[in-house]
mmCIF file of C-alpha atoms in Angstrom:
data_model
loop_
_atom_site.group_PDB
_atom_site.id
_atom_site.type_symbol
_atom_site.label_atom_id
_atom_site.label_comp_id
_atom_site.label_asym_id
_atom_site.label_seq_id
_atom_site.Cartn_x
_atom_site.Cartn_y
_atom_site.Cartn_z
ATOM 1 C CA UNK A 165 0.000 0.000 0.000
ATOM 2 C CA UNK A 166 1.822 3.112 -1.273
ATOM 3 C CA UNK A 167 0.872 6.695 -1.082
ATOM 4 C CA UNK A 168 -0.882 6.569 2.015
ATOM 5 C CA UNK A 169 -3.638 4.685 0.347
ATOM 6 C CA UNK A 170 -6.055 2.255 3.364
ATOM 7 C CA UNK A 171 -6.874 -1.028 2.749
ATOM 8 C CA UNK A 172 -10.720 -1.368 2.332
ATOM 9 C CA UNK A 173 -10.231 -4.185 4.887
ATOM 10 C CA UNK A 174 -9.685 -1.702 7.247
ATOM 11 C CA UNK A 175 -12.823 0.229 6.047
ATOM 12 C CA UNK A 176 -15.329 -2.978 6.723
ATOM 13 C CA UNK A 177 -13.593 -3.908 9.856
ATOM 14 C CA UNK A 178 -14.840 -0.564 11.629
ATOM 15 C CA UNK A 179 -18.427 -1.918 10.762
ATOM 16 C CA UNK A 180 -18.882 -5.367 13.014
ATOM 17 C CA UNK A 181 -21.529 -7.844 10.653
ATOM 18 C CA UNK A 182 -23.807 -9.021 13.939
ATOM 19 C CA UNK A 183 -26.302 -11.691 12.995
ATOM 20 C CA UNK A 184 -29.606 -11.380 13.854
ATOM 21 C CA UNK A 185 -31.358 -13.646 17.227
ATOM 22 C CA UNK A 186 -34.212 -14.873 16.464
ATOM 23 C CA UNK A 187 -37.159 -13.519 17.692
ATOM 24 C CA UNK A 188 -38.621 -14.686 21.344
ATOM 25 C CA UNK A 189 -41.645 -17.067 21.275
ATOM 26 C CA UNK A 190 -44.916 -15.474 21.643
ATOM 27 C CA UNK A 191 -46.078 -15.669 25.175
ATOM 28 C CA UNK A 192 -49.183 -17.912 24.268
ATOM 29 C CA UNK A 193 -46.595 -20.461 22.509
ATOM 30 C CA UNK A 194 -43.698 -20.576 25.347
ATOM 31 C CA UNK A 195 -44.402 -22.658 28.056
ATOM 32 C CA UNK A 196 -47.478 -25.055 27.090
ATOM 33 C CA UNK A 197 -48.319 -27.042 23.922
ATOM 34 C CA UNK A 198 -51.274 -25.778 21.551
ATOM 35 C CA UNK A 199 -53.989 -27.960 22.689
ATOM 36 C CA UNK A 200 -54.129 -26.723 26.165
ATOM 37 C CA UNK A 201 -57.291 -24.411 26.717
ATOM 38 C CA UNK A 202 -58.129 -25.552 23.446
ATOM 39 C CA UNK A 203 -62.259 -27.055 25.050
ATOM 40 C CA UNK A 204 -61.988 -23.471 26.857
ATOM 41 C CA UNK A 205 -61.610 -21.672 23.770
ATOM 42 C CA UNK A 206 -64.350 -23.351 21.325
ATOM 43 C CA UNK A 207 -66.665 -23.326 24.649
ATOM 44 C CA UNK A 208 -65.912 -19.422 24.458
ATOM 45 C CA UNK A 209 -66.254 -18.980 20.846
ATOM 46 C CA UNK A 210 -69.389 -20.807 20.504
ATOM 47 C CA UNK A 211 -70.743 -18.725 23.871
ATOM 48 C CA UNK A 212 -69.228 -15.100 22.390
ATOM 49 C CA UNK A 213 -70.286 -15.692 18.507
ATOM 50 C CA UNK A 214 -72.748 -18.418 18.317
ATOM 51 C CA UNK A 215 -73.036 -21.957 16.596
ATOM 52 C CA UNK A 216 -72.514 -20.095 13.127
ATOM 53 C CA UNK A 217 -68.909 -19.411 13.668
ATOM 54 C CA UNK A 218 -68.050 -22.763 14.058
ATOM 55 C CA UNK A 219 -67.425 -25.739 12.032
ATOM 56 C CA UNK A 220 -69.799 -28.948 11.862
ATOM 57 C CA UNK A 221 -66.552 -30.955 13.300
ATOM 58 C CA UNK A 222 -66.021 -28.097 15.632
ATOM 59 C CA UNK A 223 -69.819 -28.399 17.356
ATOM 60 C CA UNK A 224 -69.938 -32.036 16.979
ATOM 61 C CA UNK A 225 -66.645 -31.747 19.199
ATOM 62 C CA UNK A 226 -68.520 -29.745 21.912
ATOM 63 C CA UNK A 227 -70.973 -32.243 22.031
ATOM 64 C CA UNK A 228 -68.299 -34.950 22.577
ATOM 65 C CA UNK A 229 -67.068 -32.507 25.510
ATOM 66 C CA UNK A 230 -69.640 -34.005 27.399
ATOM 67 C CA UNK A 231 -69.422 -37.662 26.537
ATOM 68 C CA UNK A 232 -65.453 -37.890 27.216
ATOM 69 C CA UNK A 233 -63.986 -35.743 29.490
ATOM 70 C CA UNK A 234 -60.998 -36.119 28.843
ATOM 71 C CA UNK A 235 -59.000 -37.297 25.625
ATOM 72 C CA UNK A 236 -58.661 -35.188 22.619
ATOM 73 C CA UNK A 237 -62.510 -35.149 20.415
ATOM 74 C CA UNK A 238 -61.430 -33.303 17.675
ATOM 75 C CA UNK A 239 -59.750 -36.429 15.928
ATOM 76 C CA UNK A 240 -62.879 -38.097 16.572
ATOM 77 C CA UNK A 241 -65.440 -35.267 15.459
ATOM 78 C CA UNK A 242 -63.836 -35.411 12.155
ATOM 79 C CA UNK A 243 -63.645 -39.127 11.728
ATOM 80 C CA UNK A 244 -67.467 -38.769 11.956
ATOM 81 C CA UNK A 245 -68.116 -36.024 9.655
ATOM 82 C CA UNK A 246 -65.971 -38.169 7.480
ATOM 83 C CA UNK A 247 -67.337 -41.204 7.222
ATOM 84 C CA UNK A 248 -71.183 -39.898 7.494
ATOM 85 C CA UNK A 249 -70.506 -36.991 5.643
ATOM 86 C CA UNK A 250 -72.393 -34.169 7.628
ATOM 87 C CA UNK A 251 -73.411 -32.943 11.218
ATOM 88 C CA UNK A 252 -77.022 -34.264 10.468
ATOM 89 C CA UNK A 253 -75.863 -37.654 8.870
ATOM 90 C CA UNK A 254 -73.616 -37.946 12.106
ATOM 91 C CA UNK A 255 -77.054 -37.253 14.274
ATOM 92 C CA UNK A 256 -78.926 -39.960 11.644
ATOM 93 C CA UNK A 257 -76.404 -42.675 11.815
ATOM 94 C CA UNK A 258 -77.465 -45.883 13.567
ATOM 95 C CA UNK A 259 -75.347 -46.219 16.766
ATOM 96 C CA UNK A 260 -73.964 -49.627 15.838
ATOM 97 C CA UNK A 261 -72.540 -47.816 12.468
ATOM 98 C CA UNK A 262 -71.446 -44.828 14.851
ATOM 99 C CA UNK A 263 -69.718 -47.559 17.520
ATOM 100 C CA UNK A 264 -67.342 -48.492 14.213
ATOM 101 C CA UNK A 265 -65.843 -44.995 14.321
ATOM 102 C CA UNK A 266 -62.949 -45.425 16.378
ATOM 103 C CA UNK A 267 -63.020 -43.853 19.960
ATOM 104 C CA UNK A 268 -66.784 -43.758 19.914
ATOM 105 C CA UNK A 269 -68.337 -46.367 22.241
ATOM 106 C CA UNK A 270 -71.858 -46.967 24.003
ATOM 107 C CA UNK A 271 -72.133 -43.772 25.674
ATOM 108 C CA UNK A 272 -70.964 -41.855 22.912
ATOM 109 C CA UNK A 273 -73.161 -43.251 20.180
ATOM 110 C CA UNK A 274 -76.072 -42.911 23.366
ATOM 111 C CA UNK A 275 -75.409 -39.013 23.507
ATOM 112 C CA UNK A 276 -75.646 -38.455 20.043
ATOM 113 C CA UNK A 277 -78.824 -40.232 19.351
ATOM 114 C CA UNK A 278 -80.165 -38.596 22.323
ATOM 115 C CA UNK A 279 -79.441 -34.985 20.685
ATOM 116 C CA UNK A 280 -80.804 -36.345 17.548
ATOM 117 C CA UNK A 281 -83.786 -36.863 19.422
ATOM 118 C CA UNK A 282 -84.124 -34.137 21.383
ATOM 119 C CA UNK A 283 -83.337 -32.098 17.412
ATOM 120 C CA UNK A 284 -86.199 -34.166 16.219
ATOM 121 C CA UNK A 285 -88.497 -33.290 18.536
ATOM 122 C CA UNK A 286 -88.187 -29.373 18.908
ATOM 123 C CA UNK A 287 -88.514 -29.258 14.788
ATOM 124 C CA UNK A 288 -91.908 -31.420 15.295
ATOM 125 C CA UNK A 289 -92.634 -29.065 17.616
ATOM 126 C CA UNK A 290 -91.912 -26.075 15.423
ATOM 127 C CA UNK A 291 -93.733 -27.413 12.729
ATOM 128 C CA UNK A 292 -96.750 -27.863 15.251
ATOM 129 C CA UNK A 293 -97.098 -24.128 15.535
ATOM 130 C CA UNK A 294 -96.971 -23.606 12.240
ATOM 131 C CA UNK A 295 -100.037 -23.527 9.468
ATOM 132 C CA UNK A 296 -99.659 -26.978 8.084
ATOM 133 C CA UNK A 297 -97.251 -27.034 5.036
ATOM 134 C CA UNK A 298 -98.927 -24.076 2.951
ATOM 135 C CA UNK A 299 -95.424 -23.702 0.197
ATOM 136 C CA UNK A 300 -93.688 -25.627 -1.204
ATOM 137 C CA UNK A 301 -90.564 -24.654 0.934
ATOM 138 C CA UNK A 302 -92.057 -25.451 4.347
ATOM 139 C CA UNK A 303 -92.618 -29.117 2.510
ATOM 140 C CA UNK A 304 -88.923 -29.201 1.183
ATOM 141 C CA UNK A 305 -87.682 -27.898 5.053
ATOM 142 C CA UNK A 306 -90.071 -30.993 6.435
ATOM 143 C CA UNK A 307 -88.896 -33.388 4.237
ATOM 144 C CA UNK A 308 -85.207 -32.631 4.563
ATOM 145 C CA UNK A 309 -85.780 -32.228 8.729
ATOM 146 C CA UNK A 310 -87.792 -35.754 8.275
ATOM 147 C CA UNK A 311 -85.225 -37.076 6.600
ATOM 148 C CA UNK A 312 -81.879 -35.982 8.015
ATOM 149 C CA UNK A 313 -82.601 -37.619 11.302
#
C-alpha cells in the first residue's frame, strides 16, 4: 500500500456484521403445547359468537365434551363427519354404524342419538305451531328435517 492509500479491509472492519437472534416465542406459545385451553376456547367462541362461527366438526366436538372428558374429540369429530358426511348424517347414523368410528363407544353413540332426538323433537314441535305445510318450501324444510334424522 503506497501513497498513504487504506486497505478497504480496514474500512469494513470498523463496521462489526452481527447476525440477527431470532425472535422470542410469543407468550401464548412458550411454556405449554397448543392444545391446552383448546375445550376453553371453542366453549368461548361458541358462547361469544354463536353456533354459526363454528365448524360442523367443531360443534360435533362440543358435544363430545360431554361424553369424554378427557381425551382429545377433535380427531374423533372429524372421523365422523368423514365417514357420514355431515353434522345431520352424524345425528342420523345408527349407533352400531357410529360404535365403528374409532373412539366412539356406548355412551358416545347414546349421547348423540339422544341430541338427535331431542333435534327431532323441537322441529316437530316447530312445525306444530306452524299452518300446516302451505309452500312448497315449508314441505322441502319438512322433508329434509324428516329425513336428516
Amino acid at each position: 500500500m503506497t501513497g498513504g492509500e487504506e486497505d478497504e479491509r480496514g474500512f469494513f472492519s470498523e463496521f462489526p456484521v452481527a447476525m440477527p437472534q431470532p425472535a422470542p416465542a410469543p407468550p401464548w406459545k412458550a411454556d405449554k403445547p397448543h392444545y391446552l385451553g383448546h375445550r376453553d376456547r371453542l366453549r368461548n367462541r361458541f358462547l361469544e359468537n354463536g353456533a354459526t362461527t363454528l365448524a360442523d366438526y367443531e360443534l360435533l366436538e362440543l358435544l363430545l365434551f360431554r361424553s369424554i372428558p378427557r381425551a382429545d374429540t377433535k380427531g374423533i369429530a372429524k372421523a365422523l363427519i368423514a365417514r357420514f358426511g355431515s353434522f345431520a348424517e352424524v345425528l342420523g347414523a345408527p349407533p352400531h354404524l357410529l360404535r365403528e368410528v374409532r373412539g366412539v363407544g356406548d355412551s358416545v353413540a347414546l349421547d348423540i342419538k339422544v341430541i338427535a332426538e331431542a333435534a327431532r323433537r323441537m322441529t316437530r314441535g316447530e312445525i306444530a305451531k306452524r299452518p300446516l305445510l302451505g309452500t312448497w318450501q315449508q314441505v322441502l324444510d319438512y322433508c329434509r328435517t324428516a329425513m336428516a334424522f
